[in-house]
Coordinates of C-alpha atoms and ligand atoms in Angstrom, one line a residue:
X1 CA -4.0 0.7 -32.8
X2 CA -7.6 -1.0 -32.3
X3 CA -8.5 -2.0 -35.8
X4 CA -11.9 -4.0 -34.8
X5 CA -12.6 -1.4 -31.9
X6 CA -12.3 1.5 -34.1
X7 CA -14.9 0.5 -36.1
X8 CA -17.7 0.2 -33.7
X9 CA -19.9 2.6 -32.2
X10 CA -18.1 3.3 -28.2
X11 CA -16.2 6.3 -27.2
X12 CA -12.9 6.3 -28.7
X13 CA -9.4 7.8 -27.2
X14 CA -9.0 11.3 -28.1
X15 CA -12.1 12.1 -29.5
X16 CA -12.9 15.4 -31.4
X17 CA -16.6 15.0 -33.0
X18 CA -16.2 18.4 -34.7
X19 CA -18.7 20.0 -32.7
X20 CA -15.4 22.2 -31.1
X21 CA -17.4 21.1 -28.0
X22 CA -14.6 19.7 -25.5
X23 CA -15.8 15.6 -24.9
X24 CA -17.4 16.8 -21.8
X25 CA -19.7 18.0 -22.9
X26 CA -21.0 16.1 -25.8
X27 CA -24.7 15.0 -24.6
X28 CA -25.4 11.4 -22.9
X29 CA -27.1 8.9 -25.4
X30 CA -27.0 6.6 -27.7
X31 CA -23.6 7.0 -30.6
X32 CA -25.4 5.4 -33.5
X33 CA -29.7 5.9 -33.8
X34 CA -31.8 2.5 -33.8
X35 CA -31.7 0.9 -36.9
X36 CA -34.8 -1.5 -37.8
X37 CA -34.8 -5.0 -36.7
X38 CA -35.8 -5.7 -40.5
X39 CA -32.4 -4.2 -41.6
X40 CA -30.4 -6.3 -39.0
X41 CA -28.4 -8.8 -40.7
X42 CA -29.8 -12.5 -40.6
X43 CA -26.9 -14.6 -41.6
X44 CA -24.2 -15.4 -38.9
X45 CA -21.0 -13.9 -39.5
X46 CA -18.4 -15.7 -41.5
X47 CA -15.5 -18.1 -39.4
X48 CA -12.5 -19.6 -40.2
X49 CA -13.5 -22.5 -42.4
X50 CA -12.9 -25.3 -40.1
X51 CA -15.4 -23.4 -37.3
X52 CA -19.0 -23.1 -36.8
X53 CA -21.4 -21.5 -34.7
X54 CA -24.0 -23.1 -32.4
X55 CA -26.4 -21.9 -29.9
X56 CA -25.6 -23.2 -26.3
X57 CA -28.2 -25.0 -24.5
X58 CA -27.5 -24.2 -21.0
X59 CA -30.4 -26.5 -19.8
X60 CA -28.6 -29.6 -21.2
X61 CA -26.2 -31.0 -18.4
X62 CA -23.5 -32.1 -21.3
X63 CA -23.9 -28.5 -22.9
X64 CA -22.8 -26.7 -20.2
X65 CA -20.1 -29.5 -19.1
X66 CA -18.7 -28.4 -22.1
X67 CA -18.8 -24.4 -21.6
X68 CA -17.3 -25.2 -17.4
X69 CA -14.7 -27.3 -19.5
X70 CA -13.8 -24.4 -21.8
X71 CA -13.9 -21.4 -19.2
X72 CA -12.1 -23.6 -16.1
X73 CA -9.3 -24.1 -18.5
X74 CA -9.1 -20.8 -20.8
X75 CA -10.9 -18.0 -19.1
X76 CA -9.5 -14.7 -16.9
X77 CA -6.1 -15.1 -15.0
X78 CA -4.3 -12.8 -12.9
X79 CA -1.5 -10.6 -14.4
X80 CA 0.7 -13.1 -13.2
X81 CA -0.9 -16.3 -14.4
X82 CA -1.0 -17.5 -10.7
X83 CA -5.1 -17.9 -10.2
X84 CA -7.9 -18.6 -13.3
X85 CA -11.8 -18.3 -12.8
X86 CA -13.7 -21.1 -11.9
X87 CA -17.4 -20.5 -12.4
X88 CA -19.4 -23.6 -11.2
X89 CA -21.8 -25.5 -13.2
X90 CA -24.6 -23.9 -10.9
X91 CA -23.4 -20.1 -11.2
X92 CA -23.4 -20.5 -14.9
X93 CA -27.3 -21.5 -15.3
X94 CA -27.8 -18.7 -12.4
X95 CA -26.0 -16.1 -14.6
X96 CA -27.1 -16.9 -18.3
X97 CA -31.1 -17.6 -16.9
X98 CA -32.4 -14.3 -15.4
X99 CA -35.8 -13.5 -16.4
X100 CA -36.4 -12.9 -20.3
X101 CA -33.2 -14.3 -21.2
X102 CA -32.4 -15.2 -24.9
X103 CA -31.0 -18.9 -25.9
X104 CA -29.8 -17.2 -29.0
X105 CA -27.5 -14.8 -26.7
X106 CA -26.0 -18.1 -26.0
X107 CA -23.1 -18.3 -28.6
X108 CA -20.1 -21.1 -28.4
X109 CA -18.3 -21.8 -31.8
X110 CA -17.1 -25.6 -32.3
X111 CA -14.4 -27.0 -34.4
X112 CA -16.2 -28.7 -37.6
X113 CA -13.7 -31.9 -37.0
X114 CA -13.7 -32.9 -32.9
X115 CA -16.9 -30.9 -32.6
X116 CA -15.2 -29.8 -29.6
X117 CA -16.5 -26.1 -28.1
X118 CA -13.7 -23.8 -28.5
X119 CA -14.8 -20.1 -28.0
X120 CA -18.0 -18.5 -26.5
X121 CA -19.7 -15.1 -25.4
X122 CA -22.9 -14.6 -23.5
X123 CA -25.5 -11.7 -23.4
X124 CA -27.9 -11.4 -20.9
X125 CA -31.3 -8.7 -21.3
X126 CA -31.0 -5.7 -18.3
X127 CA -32.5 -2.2 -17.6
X128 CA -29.4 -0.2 -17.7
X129 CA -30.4 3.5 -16.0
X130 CA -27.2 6.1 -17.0
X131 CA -28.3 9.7 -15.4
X132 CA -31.7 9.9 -16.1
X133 CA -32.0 7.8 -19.3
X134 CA -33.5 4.1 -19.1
X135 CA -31.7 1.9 -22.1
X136 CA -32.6 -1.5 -22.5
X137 CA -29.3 -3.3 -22.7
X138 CA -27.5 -6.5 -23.1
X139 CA -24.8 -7.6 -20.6
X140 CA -21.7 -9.0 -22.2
X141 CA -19.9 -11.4 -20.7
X142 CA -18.0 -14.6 -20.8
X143 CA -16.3 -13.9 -23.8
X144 CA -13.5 -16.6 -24.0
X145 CA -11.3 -18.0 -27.1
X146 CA -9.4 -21.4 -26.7
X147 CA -5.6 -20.5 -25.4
X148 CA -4.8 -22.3 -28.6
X149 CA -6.8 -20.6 -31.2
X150 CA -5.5 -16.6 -29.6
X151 CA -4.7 -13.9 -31.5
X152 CA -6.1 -14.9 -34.7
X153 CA -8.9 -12.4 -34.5
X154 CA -11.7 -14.5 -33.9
X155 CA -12.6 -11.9 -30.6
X156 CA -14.4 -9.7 -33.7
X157 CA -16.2 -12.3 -35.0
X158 CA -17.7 -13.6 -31.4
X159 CA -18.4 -10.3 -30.7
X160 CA -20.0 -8.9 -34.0
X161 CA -22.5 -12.2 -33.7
X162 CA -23.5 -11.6 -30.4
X163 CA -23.9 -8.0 -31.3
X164 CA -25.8 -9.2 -34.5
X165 CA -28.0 -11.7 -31.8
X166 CA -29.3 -8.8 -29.9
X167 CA -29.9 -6.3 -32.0
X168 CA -32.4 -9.0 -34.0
X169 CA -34.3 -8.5 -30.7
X170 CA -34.1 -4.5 -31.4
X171 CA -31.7 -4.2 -28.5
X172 CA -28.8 -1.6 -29.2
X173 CA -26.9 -0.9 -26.1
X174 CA -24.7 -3.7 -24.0
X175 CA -22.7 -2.9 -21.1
X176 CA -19.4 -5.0 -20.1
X177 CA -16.6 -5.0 -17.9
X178 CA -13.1 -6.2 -18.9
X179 CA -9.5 -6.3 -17.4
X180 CA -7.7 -4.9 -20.6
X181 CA -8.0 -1.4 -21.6
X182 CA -9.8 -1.0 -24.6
X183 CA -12.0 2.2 -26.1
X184 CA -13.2 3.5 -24.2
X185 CA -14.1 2.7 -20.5
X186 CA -16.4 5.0 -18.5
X187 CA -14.9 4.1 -15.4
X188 CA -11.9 1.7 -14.3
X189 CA -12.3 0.2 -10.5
X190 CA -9.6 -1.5 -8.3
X191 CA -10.4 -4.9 -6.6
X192 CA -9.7 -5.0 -3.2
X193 CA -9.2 -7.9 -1.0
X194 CA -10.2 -8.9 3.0
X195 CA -8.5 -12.2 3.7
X196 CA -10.7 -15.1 5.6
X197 CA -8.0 -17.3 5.7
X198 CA -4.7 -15.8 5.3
X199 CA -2.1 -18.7 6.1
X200 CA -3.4 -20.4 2.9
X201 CA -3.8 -17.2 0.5
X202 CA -0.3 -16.6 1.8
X203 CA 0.5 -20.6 0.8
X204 CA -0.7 -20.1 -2.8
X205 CA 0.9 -16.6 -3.0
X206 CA -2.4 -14.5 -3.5
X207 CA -1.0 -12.4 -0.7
X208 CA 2.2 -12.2 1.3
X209 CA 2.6 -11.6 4.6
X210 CA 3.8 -7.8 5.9
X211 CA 6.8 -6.7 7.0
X212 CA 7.7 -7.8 10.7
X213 CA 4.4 -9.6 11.0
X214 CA 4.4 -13.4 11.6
X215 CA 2.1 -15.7 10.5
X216 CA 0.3 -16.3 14.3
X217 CA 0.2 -11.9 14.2
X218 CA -1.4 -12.0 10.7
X219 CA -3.8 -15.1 11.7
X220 CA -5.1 -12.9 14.7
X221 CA -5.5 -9.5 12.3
X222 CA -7.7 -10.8 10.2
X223 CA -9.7 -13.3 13.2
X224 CA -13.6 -12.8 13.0
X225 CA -16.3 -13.6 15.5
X226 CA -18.3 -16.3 14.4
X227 CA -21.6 -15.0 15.3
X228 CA -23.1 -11.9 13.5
X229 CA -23.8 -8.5 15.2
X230 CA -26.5 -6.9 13.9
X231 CA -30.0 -8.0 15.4
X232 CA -32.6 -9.8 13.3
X233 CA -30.0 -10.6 10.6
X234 CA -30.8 -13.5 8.6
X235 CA -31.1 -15.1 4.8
X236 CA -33.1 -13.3 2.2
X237 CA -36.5 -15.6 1.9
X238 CA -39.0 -15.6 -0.9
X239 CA -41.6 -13.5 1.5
X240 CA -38.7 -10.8 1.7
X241 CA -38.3 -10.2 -2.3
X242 CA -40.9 -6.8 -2.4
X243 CA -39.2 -5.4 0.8
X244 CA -35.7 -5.9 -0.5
X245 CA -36.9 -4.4 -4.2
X246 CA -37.7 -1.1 -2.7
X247 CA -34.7 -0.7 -0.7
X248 CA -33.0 -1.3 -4.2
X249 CA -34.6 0.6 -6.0
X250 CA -34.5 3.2 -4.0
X251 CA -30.4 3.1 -3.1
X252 CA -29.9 2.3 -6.6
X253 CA -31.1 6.0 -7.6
X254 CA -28.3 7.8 -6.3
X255 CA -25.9 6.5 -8.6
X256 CA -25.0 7.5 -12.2
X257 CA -25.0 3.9 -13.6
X258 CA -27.1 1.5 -12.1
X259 CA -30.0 -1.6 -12.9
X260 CA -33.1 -1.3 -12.4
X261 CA -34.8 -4.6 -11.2
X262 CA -38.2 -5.9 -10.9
X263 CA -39.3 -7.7 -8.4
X264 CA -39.1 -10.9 -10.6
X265 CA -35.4 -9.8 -11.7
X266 CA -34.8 -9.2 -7.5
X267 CA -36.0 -12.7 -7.1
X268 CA -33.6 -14.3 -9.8
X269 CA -30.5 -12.1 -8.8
X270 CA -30.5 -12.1 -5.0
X271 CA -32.7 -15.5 -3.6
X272 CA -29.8 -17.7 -1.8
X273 CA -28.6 -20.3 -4.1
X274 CA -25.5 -22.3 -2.4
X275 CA -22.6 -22.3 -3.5
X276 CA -23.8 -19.5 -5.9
X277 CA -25.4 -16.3 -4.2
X278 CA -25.8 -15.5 -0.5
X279 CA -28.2 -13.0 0.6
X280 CA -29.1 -11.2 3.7
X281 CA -31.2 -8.8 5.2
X282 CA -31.8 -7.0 8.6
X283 CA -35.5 -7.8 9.8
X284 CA -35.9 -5.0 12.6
X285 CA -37.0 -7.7 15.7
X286 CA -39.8 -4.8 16.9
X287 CA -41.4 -3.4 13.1
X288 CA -40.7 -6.5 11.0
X289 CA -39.2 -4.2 8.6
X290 CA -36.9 -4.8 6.2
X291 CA -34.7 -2.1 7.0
X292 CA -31.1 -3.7 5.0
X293 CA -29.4 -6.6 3.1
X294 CA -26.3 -7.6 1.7
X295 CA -25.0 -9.7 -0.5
X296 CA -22.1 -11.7 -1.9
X297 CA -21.4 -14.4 -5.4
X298 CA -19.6 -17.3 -4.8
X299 CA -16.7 -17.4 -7.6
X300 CA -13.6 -19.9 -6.7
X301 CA -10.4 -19.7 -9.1
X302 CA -7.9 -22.1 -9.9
X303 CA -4.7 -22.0 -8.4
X304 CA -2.5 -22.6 -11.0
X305 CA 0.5 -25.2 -10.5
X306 CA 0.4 -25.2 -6.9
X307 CA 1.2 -28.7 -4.7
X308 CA -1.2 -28.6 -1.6
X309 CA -4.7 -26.7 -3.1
X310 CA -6.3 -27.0 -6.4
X311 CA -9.1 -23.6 -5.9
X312 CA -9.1 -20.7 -3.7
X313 CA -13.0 -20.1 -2.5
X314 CA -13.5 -16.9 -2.8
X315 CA -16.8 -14.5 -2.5
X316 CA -17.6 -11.1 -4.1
X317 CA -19.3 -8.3 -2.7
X318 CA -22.9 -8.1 -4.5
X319 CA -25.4 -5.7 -3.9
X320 CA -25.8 -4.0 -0.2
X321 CA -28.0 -1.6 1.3
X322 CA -27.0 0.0 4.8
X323 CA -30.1 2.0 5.7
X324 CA -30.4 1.7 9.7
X325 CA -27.8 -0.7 10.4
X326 CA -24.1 1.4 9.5
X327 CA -22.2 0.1 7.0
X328 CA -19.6 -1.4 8.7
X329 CA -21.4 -3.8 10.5
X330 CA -23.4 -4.5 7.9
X331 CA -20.4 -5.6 5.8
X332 CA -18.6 -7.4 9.0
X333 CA -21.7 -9.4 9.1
X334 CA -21.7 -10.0 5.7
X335 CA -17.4 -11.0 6.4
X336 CA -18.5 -13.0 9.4
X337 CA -20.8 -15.2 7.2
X338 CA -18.1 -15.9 4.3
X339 CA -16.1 -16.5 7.0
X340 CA -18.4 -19.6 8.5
X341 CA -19.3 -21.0 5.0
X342 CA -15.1 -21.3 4.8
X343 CA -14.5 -18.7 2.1
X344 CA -11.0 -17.7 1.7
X345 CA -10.7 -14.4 0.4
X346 CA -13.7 -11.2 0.2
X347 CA -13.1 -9.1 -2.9
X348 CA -15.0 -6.0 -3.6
X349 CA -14.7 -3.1 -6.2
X350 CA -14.2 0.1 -5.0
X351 CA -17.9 0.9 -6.5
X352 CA -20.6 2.4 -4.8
X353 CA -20.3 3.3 -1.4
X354 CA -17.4 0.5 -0.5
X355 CA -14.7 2.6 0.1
X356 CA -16.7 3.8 3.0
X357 CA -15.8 0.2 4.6
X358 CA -13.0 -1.0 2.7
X359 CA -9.9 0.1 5.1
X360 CA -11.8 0.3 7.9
X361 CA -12.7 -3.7 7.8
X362 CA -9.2 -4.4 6.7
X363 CA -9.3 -4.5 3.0
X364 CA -6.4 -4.2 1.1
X365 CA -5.7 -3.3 -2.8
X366 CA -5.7 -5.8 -5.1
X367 CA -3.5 -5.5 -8.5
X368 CA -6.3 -6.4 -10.5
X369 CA -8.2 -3.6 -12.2
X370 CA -12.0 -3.8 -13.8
X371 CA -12.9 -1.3 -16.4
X372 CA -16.7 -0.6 -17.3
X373 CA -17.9 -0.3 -20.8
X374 CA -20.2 0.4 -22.9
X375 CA -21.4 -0.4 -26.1
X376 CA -23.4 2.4 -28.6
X377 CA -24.3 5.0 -25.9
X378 CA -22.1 8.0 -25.1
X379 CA -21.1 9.1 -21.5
X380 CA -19.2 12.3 -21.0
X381 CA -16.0 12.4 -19.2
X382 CA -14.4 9.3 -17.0
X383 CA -16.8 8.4 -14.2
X384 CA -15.3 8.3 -10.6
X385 CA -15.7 4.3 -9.1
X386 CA -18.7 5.3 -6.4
X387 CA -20.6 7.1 -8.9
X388 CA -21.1 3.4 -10.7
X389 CA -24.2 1.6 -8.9
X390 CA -24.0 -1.9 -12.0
X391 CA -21.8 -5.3 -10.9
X392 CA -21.7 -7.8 -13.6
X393 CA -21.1 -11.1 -12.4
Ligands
MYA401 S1 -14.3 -9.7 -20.4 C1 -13.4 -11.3 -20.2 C2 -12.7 -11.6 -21.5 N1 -12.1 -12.9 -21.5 C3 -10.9 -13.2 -21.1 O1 -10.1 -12.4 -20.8 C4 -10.5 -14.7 -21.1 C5 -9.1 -15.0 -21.5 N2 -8.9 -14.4 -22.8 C6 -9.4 -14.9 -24.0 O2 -10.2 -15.8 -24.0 C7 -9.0 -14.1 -25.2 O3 -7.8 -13.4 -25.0 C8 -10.1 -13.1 -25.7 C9 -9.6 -12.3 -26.9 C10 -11.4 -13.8 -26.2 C11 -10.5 -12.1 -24.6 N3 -13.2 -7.4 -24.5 O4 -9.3 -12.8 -31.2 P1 -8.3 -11.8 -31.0 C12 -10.1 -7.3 -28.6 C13 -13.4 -6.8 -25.7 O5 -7.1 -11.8 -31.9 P2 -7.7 -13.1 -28.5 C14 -15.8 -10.1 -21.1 O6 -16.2 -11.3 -21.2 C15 -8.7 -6.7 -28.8 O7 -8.6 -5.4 -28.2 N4 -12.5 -6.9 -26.7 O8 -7.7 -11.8 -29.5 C16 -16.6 -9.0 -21.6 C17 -8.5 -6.7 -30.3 O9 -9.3 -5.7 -30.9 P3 -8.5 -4.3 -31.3 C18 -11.3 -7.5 -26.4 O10 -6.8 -12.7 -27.4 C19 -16.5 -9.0 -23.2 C20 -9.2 -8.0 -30.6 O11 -10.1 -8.3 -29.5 C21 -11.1 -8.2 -25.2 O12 -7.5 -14.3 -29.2 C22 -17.1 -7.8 -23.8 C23 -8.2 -9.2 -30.7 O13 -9.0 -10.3 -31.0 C24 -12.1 -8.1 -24.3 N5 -12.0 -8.7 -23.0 O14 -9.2 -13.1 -27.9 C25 -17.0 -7.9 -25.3 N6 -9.9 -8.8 -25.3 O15 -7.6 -4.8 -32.4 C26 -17.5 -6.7 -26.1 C27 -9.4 -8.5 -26.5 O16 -9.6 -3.4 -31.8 C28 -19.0 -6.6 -26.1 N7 -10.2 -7.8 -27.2 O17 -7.8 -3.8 -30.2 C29 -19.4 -5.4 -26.9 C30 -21.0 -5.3 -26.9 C31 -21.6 -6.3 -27.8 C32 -23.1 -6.3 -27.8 C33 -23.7 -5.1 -28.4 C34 -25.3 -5.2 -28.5 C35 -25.9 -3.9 -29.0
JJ1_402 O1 -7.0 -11.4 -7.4 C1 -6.3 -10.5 -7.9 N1 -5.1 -10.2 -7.3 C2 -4.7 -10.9 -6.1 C3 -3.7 -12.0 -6.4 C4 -2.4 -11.5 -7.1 C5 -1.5 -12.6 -7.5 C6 -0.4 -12.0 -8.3 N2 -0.8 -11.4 -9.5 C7 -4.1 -9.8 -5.2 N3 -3.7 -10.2 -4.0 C8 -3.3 -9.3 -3.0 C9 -4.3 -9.5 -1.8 C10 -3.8 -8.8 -0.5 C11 -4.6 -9.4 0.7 C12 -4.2 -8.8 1.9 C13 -4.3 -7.3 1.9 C14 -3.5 -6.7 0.7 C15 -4.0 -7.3 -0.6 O2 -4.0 -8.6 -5.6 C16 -6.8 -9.6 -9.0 C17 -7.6 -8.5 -8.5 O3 -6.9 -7.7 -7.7 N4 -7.6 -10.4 -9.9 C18 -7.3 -10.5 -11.2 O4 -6.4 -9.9 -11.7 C19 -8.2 -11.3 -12.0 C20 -8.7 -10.6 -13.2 C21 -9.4 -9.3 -13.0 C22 -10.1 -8.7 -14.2 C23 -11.4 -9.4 -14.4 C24 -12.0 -9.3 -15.7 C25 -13.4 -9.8 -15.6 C26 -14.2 -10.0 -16.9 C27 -15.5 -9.9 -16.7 O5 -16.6 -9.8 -17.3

């Protein structure tokens, strides 16, 4: 059924290790034991004979032309085929530079010929925490084969070279999300939706309007203020970065799978970058504290084949802390906001503690699932969407 996934080290579909322990109970940890960096293979994995590897310089502005080329026109779409990511120029150096990043986790293959770039996968180093064990890790993502070279197995190959990439840096765990089912996730989220600007999502047919509503009813549903609520809310400055790593760190804690960020990684993953990240927090106006923050990632998708728009803007929840201000106005603020910088649509997973706001702020279910993975460590049972504290971007 999975011939490439079968031989790798993840949780596989109706697992029996022998033990005649039922799977949930089969300890949390690593599948395989570290091997030596010295015993890691050194030669790339053999391609098809008219492919070759190369290492992708994000740095260089034709480089990564090239990889917003490949992913604009061949990367996730919708079940339906309607809408494709569009990850900008800028979010891709954001994403594939945090701090201690690896150029060789960088991998695009060209065709020997054209030279053009016609598959890639990234990894990027984190601090994975799952339960009480801290795994260093590599984040998986980006993985993308040209819509002309499918189904000819080259997925294996990209993803035993990136594989074979971190472990030379004695890494042995990654974590990844996908849309497709494969073995084995630990959790699989819904994406739900808030529209911003409903008469064009219901244009492009991202959403359709209700029963016996019209479109003037359906405008004045969804209608925000255009000033925020909660007092002393503003954008996340440099001076803010220790304040805003301990209220990570510590709402982080509470959840089964989550990062753990340094104050360096806080800086990378949450300073405002336009067009890329947006990040707030609540400065009480009396203490100065820092006393919450949220967060949202700007990631547009192509609308595919439609006459009057080309992209739909849409943001994605982040990371949020609600410690003193309650969640749901934390989250309208954080609505109100998209809404001024002309977002279209505010997608969220159903992780953490979202579904606390999600109906309430007039959310709806998307038909798009996400399903966490990962790679070499072992986590027992299925784990419920709020217990997962991780987004990948
Ligand atoms: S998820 C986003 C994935 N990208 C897209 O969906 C973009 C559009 N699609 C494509 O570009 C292609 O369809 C892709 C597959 C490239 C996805 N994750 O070459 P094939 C398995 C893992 O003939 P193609 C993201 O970026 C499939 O089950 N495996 O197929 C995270 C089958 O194996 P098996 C996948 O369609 C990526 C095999 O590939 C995925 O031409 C995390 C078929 O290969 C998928 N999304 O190409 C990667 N889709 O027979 C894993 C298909 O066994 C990282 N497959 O069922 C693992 C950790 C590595 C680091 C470890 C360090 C220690
Ligand atoms: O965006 C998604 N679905 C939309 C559009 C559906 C178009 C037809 N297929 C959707 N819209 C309904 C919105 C509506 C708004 C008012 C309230 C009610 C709801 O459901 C979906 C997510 O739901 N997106 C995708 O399917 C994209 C792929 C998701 C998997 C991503 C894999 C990521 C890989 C990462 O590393």
């Amino acid at each position: 059924r999975h011939a490439f996934w079968e031989t790798q080290p993840v949780g596989q579909f109706q697992e029996d290790d022998g033990s005649g322990w039922e799977d949930g109970l089969v300890a949390t940890g690593p599948i395989d034991a570290n091997q030596r960096v010295e015993d890691v293979r050194k030669e790339p994995y053999n391609l098809p004979t008219n492919f070759e590897w190369c290492t992708c310089d994000v740095d260089s502005a034709e480089m990564i032309e090239e990889i917003y080329n490949l992913l604009t026109n061949n990367y996730v779409e919708d079940d339906d085929n309607m809408f494709r990511f569009d990850y900008s120029v800028s979010f891709l150096r954001w994403a594939l530079k945090p701090p201690r990043y690896f150029k060789s986790w960088h991998v695009g293959v060209r065709a020997k010929s054209s030279r053009k770039l016609v598959a890639f996968i990234t990894g990027v180093p984190a601090k994975i925490r799952v339960e009480n064990q801290l795994v260093p890790m590599a984040e998986i993502n980006f993985l993308c084969v040209h819509k002309k070279l499918r189904a000819k197995r080259l997925a294996p190959v990209l993803i035993k070279e990136v594989t074979r990439r971190v472990q030379s840096e004695d890494i042995w765990q990654a974590a990844y999300t996908a849309g497709v089912v494969i073995p084995k996730p630990i959790a699989t989220c819904q994406y739900w939706h808030r529209s911003l600007n409903p008469k064009k999502l219901i244009d492009v047919g991202f959403s359709r309007l209700a029963p016996r509503m019209t479109m003037s009813r359906t405008i004045k549903l969804y209608h925000l203020p255009t000033e925020t609520k909660s007092p002393g809310f503003r954008q996340t400055e440099r001076r803010d970065i220790p304040a805003v790593t301990a209220l990570l760190t510590d709402y982080l804690a509470q959840f089964k799978v989550a990062p753990l960020f340094s104050e360096d990684d806080v800086a990378h993953q949450l300073m405002p970058i336009k067009d890329v990240v947006n990040s707030y927090v609540v400065e009480d106006p009396k203490t100065k504290q820092i006393t919450d923050m949220c967060s949202f990632y700007t990631l547009p998708s192509t609308v595919i084949g439609n006459e009057n728009y080309k992209v739909l803007k849409a943001a994605y929840s982040y990371y949020n802390v609600a410690k003193k201000t309650p969640l749901l106005q934390l989250m309208n603020d954080a609505l109100i906001m998209a809404k001024r910088e002309n977002y279209d649509v505010f997608n969220a997973l159903d992780i953490m503690e979202n579904q606390r706001f999600l109906k309430e702020l007039k959310f709806g279910p998307g038909d798009g699932h996400l399903h966490y993975y990962l790679y070499n460590f072992r986590v027992h049972g299925v784990l419920k969407p709020p217990e997962l504290g991780l987004v990948l971007l």
